[in-house]
mmCIF file of C-alpha atoms in Angstrom:
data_model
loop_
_atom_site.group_PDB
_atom_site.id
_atom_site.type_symbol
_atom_site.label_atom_id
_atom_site.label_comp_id
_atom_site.label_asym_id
_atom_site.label_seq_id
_atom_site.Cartn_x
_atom_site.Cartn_y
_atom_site.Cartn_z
ATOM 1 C CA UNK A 1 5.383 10.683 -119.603
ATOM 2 C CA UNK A 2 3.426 10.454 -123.038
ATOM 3 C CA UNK A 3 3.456 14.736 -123.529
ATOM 4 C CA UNK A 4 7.751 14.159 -122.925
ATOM 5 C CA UNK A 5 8.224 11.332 -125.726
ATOM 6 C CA UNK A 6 6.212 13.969 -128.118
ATOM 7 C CA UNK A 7 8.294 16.929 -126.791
ATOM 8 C CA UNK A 8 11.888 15.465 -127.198
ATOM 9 C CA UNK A 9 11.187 14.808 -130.864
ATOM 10 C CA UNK A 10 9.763 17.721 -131.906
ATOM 11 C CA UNK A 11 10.466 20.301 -129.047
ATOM 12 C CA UNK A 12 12.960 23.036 -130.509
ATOM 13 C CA UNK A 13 15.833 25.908 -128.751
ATOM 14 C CA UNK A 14 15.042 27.520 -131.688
ATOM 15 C CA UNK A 15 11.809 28.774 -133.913
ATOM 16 C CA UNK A 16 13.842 28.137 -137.047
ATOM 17 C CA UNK A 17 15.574 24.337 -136.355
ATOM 18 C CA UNK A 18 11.664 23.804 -136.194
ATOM 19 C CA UNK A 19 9.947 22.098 -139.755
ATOM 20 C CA UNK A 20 6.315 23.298 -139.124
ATOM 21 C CA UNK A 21 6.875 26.872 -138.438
ATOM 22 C CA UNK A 22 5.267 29.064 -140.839
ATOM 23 C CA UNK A 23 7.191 31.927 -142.941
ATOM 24 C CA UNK A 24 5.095 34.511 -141.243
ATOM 25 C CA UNK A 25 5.430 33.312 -137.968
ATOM 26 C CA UNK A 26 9.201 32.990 -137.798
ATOM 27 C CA UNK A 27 9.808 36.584 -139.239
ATOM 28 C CA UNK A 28 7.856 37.941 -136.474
ATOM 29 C CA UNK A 29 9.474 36.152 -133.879
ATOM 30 C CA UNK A 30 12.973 36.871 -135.102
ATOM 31 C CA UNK A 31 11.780 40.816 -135.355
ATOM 32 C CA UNK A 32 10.576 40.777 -131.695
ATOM 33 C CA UNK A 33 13.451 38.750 -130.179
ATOM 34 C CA UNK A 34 14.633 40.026 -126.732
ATOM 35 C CA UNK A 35 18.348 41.872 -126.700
ATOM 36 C CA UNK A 36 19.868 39.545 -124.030
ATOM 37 C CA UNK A 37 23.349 41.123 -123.451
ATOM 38 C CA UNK A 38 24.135 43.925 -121.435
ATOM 39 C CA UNK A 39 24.981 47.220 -123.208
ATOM 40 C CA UNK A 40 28.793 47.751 -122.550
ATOM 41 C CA UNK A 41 28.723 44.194 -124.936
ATOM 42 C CA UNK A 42 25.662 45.583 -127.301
ATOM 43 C CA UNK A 43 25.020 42.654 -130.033
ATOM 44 C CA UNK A 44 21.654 42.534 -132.131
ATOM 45 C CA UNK A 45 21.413 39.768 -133.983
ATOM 46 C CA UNK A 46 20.333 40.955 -137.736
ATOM 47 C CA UNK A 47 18.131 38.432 -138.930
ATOM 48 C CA UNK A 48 18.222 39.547 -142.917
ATOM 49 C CA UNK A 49 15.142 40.334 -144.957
ATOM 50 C CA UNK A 50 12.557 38.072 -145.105
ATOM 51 C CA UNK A 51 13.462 36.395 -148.755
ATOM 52 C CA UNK A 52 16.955 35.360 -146.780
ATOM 53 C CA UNK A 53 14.899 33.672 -144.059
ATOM 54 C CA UNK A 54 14.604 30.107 -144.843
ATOM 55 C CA UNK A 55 12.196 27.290 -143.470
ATOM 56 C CA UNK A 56 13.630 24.517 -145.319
ATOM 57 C CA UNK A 57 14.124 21.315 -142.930
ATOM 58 C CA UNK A 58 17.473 22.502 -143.032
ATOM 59 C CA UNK A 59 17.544 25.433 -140.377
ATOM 60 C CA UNK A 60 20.914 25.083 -138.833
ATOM 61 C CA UNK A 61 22.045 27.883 -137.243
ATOM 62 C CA UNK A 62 25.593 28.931 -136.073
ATOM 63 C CA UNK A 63 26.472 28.471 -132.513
ATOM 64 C CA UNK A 64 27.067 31.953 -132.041
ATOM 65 C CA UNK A 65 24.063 32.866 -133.821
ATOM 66 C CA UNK A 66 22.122 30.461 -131.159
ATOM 67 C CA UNK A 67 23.697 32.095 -127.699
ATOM 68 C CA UNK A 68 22.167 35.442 -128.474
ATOM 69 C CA UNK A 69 18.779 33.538 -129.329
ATOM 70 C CA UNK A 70 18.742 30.424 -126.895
ATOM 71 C CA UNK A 71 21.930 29.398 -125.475
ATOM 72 C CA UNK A 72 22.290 25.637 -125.835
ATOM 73 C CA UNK A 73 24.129 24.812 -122.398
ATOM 74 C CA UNK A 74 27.155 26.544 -122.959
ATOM 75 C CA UNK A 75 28.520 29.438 -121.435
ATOM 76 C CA UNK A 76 29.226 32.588 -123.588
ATOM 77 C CA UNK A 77 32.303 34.552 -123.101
ATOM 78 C CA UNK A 78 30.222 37.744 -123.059
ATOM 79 C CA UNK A 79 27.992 38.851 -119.674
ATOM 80 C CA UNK A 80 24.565 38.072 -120.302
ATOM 81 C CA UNK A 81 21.996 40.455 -119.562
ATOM 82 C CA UNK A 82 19.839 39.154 -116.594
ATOM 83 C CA UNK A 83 16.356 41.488 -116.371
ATOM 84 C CA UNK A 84 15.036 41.923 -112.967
ATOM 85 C CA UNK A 85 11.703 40.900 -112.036
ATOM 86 C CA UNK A 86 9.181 43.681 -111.116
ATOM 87 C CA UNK A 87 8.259 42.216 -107.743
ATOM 88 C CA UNK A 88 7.072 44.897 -106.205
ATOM 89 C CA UNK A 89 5.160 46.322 -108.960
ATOM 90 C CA UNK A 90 3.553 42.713 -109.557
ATOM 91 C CA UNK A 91 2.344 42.129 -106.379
ATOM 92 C CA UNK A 92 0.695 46.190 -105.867
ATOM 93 C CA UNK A 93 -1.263 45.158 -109.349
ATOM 94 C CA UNK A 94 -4.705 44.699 -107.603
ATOM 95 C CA UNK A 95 -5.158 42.625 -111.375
ATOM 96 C CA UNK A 96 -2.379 40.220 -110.599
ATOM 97 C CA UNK A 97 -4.623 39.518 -107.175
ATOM 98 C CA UNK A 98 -7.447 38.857 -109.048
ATOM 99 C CA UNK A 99 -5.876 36.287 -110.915
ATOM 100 C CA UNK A 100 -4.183 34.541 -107.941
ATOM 101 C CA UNK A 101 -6.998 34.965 -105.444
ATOM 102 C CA UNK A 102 -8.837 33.379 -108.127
ATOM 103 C CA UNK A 103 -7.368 30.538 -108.577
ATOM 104 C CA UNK A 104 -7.368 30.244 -104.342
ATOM 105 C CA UNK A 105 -10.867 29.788 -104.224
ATOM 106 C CA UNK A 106 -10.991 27.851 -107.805
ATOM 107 C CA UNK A 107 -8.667 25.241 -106.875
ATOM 108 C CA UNK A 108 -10.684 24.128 -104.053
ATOM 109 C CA UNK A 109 -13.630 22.921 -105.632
ATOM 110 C CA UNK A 110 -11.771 21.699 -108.714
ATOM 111 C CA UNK A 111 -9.234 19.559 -106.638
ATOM 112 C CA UNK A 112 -12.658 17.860 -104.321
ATOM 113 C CA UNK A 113 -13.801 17.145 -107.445
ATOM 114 C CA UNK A 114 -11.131 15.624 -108.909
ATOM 115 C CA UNK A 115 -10.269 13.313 -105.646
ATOM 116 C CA UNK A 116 -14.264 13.038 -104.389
ATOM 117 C CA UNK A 117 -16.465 12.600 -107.231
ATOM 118 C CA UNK A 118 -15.959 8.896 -108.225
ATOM 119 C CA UNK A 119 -16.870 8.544 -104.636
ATOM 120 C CA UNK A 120 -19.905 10.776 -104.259
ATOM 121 C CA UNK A 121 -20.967 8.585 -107.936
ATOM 122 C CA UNK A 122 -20.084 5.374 -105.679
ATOM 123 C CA UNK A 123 -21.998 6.709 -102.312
ATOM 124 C CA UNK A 124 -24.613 9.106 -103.285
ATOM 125 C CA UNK A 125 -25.638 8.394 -107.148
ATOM 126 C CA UNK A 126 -25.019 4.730 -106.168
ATOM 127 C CA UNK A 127 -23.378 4.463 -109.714
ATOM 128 C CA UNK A 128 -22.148 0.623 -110.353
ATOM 129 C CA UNK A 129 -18.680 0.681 -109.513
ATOM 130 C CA UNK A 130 -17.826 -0.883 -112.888
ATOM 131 C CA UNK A 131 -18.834 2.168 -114.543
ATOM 132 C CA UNK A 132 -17.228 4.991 -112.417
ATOM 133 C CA UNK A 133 -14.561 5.011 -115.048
ATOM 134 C CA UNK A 134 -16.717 5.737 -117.733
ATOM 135 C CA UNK A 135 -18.923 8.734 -115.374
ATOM 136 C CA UNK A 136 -15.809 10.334 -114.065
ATOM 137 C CA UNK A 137 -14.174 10.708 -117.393
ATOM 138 C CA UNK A 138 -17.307 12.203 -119.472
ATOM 139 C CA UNK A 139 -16.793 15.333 -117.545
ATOM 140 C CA UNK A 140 -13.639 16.134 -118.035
ATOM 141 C CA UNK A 141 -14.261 15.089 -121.535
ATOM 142 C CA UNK A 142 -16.649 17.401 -122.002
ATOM 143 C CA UNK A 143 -14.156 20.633 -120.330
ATOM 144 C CA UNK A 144 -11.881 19.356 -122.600
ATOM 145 C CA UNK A 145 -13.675 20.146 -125.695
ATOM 146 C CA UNK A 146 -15.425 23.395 -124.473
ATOM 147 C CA UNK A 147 -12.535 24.555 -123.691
ATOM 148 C CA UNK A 148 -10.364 24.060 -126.847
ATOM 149 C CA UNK A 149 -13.503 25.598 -128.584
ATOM 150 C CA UNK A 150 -14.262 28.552 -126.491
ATOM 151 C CA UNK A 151 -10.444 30.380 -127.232
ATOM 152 C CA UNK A 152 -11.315 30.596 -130.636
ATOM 153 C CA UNK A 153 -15.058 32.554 -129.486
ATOM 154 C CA UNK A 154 -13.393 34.490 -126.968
ATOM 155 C CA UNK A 155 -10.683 35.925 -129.628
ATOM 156 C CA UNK A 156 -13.293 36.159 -132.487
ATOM 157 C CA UNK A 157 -15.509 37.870 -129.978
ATOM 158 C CA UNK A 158 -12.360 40.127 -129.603
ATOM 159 C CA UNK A 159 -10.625 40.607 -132.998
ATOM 160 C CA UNK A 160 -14.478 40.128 -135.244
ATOM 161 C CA UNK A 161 -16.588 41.424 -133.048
ATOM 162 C CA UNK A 162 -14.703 44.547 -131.087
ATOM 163 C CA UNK A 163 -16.003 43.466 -127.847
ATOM 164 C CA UNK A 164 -14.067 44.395 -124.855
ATOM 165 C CA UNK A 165 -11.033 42.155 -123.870
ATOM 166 C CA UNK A 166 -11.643 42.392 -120.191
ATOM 167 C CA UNK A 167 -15.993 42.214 -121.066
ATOM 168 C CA UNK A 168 -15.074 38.989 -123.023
ATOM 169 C CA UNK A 169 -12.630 37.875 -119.866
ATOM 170 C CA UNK A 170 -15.665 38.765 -117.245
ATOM 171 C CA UNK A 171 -18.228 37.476 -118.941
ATOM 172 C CA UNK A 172 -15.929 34.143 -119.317
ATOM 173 C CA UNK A 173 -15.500 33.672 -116.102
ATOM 174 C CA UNK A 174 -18.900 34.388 -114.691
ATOM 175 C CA UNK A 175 -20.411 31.580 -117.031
ATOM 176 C CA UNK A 176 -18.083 28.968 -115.865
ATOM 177 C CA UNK A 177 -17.854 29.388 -112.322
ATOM 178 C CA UNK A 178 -21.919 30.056 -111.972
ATOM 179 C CA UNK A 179 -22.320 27.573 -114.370
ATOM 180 C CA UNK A 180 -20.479 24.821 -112.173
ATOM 181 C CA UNK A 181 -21.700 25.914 -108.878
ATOM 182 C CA UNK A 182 -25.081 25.590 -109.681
ATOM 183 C CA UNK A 183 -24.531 22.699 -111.499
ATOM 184 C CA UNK A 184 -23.170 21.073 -107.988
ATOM 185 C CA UNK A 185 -26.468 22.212 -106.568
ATOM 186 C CA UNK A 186 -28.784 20.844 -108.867
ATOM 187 C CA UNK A 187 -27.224 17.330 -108.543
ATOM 188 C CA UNK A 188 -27.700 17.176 -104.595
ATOM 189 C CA UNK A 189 -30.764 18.513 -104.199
ATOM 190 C CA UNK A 190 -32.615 17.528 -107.734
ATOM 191 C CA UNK A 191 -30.983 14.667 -109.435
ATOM 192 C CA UNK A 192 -32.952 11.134 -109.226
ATOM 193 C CA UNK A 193 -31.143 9.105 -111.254
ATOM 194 C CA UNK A 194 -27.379 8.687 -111.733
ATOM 195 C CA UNK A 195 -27.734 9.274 -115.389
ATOM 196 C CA UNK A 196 -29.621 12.698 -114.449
ATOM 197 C CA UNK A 197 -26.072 13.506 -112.081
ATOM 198 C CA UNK A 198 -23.963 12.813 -114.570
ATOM 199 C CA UNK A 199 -25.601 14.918 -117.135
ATOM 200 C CA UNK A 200 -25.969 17.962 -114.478
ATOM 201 C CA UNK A 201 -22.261 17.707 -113.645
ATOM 202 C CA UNK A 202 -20.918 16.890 -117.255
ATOM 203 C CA UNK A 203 -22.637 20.163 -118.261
ATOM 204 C CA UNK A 204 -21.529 21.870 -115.501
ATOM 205 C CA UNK A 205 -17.938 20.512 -116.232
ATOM 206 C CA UNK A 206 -18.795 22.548 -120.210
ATOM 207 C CA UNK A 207 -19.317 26.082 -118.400
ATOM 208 C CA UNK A 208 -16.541 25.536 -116.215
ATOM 209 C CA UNK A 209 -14.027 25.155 -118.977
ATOM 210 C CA UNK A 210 -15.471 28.729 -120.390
ATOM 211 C CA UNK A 211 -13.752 30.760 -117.678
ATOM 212 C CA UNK A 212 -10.338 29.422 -118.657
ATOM 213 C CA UNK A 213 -8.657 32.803 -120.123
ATOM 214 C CA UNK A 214 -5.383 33.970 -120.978
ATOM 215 C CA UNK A 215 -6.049 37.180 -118.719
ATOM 216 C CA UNK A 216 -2.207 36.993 -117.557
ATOM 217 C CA UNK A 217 -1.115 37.099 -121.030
ATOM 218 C CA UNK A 218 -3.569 40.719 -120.970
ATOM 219 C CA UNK A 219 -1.909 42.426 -117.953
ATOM 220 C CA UNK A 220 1.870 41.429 -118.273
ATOM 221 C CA UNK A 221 2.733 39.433 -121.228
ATOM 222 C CA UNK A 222 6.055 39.309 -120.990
ATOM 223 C CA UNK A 223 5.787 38.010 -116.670
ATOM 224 C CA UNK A 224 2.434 35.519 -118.071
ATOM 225 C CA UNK A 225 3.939 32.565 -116.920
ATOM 226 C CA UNK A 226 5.065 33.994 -113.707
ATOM 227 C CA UNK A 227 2.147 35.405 -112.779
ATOM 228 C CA UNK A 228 0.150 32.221 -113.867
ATOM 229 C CA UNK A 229 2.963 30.303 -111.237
ATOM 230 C CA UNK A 230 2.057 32.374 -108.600
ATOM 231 C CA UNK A 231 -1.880 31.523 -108.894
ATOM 232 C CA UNK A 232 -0.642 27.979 -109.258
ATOM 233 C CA UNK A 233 0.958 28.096 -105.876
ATOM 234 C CA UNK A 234 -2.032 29.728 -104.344
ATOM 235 C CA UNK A 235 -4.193 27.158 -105.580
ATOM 236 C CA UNK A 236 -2.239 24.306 -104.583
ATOM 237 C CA UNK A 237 -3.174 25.653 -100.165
ATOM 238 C CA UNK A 238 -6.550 24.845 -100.786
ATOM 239 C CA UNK A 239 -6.002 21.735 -102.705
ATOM 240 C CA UNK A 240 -4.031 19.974 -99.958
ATOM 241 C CA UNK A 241 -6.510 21.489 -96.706
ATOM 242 C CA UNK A 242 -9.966 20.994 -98.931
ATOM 243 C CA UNK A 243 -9.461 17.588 -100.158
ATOM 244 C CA UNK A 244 -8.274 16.450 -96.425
ATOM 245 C CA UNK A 245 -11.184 18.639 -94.892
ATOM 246 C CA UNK A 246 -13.678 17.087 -97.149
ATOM 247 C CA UNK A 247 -13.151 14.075 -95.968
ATOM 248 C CA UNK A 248 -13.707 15.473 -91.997
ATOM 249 C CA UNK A 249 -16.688 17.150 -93.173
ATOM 250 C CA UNK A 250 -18.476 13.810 -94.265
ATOM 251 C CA UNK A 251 -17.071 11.697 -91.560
ATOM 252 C CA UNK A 252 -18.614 14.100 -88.652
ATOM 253 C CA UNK A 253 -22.023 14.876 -90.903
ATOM 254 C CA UNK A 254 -22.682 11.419 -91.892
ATOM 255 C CA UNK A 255 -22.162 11.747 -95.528
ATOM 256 C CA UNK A 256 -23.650 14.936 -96.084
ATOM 257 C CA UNK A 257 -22.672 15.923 -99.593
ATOM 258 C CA UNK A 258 -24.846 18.755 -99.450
ATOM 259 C CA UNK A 259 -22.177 20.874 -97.034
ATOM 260 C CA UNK A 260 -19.284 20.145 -99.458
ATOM 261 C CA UNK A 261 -20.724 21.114 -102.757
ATOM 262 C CA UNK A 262 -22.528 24.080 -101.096
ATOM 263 C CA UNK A 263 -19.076 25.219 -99.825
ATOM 264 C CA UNK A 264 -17.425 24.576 -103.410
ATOM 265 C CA UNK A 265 -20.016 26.682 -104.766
ATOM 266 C CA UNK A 266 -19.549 29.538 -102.534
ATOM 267 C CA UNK A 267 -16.192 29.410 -102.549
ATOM 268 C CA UNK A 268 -16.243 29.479 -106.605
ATOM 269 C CA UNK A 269 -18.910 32.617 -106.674
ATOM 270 C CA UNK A 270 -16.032 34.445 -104.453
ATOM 271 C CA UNK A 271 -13.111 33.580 -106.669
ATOM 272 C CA UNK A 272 -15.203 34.965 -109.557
ATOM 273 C CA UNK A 273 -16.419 38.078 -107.682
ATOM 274 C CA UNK A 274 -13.193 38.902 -106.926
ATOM 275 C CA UNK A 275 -12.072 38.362 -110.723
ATOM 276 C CA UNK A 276 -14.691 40.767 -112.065
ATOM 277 C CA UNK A 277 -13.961 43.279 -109.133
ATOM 278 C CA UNK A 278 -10.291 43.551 -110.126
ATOM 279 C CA UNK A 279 -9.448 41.639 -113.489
ATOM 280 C CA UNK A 280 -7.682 44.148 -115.932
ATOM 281 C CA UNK A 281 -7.761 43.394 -120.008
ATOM 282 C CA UNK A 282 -4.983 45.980 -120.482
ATOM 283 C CA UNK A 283 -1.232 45.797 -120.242
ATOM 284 C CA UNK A 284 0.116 47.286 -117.183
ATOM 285 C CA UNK A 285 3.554 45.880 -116.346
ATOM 286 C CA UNK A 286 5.151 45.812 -119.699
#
C-alpha cells in the first residue's frame, strides 16, 4: 500500500513528463524506443536533436506524440503492432531453465523461512517472545543492505574489472546459496545461545542476498520480466507444499528442526548447481 501512494505521485507513461530524469538518460531512451505500429502504417516518432529535448518540469507531450510512445487508455485509429512472444524458443533455452529451476528449489527454503523462523526462535533458540520481532527482522535487514550493495560490485566487477558476466553471475550465486545453507547448519547443530543463532542466520541472510542477479536481463533483455514471471510461478509450487510439509515434518519427528533445514540446504545446493550448470551471461533471444 505504502510503494502505491509513492508510485501514483511520481510514477510516469512517459520518461519525459518525468522531473528527475537526466538529459542523458532521456536521449537514450527516446533513441532506443520500440516501433510499435505495423508496417503498412510505418510511423517513427523523430525525437529532434538533443539541444531540442527539454527536461524542464514542463514535459507535456502531444497526445499523438504519446500513442506511439505509451498509449494513455485510448484507442488509436491506426493497428498497433502486437510482437509475438518466442515461446518456443524461450522454453528450449536450457539458460531460461536455469533461472526457473532455480528459483524452484530457492523458493522453498526462502518461503520456510519466512513462515517458520519466528517459530524455530520461539521453540528451538527459546528466544523471549517479546523479542521475536526484533530477531526476525535483523535478517532480512541485513539481505536488504547486502543486497543493494552487492549490484554495484557485481557491475564494477564487470564494467572496472573485465571479469566475466556469467563468472561474476556464478560466482554470485554460489556465495549466497552455500553461504545460507551452511549457515542453517551451523545454527542446529552448533549454536548455544540465541544471540549465537541469530548472528549465524543474520549472516547467512548477507550471502544469501549476493546471489540476487539480473541474469534474465543477460539472456533476453527485452523478455526479462517474462522470464523472471515464469521463475516466479515456479517458485510459488514449492512455497505452498514446503511451508505446509514443514509443518508435517515436525509434527511426526517431534520437532526435529534438523530434517527441515537439512532439506532447505540441499534443496538450495541443487538450485545453484543447476544455475552454474546452465546459466548463460550472453544474449540469446534478442
Amino acid at each position: 500500500f505504502i510503494w502505491t501512494i509513492f508510485w501514483y505521485f511520481y510514477g510516469k507513461s512517459d520518461p519525459r513528463d518525468y522531473s528527475g530524469i537526466s538529459k542523458e538518460e532521456l536521449d537514450w531512451i527516446l533513441e532506443n524506443k520500440l516501433t510499435v505500429y505495423s508496417e503498412e502504417n510505418f510511423s517513427h516518432f523523430q525525437s529532434g536533436s538533443s539541444e531540442n529535448i527539454a527536461t524542464s518540469d514542463d514535459n507535456s507531450v502531444p497526445e499523438d506524440e504519446n500513442d506511439v510512445l505509451l498509449p494513455k487508455n485510448k484507442i488509436s485509429s491506426k493497428p498497433r503492432y502486437i510482437q509475438k512472444i518466442p515461446w518456443k524458443l524461450i522454453f528450449s533455452c536450457r539458460e531460461v531453465w536455469a533461472i526457473m529451476i532455480s528459483q524452484f528449489f530457492n523458493s522453498w527454503g526462502y518461503f520456510i523461512l519466512l513462515n517458520w523462523l519466528p517459530i524455530f526462535y520461539y521453540e528451538y533458540l527459546h528466544v523471549d517472545i517479546n523479542l521475536i520481532g526484533y530477531y526476525t527482522t535483523l535478517p532480512y535487514f541485513s539481505y536488504i543492505v547486502i543486497g543493494s550493495i552487492v549490484g554495484y560490485i557485481c557491475d564494477y566487477a564487470i564494467h572496472q574489472l573485465n571479469i566475466r558476466v556469467l563468472t561474476v553471475r556464478r560466482s554470485a550465486n554460489i556465495i549466497g546459496t552455500f553461504g545460507i545453507s551452511t549457515s542453517l547448519l551451523l545454527v542446529t547443530y552448533f549454536a548455544k545461545t540465541s544471540l549465537e543463532g541469530l548472528l549465524i542466520i543474520t549472516i547467512g541472510f548477507a550471502l544469501y542476498s549476493i546471489q540476487i542477479s539480473s541474469v534474465n536481463m543477460d539472456i533476453a533483455p527485452k523478455y526479462a520480466g517474462l522470464i523472471y514471471a515464469l521463475g516466479n510461478t515456479c517458485g510459488m509450487v514449492p512455497a505452498f507444499f514446503g511451508v505446509a510439509l514443514t509443518g508435517w515434518i515436525l509434527e511426526v519427528t517431534n520437532n526435529n528442526w534438523g530434517i527441515i533445514w537439512i532439506i532447505c540446504s540441499l534443496y538450495y545446493i541443487l538450485g545453484s548447481l543447476f544455475f552454474i550448470s546452465w546459466a548463460g551471461g550472453e544474449v540469446i533471444i534478442d
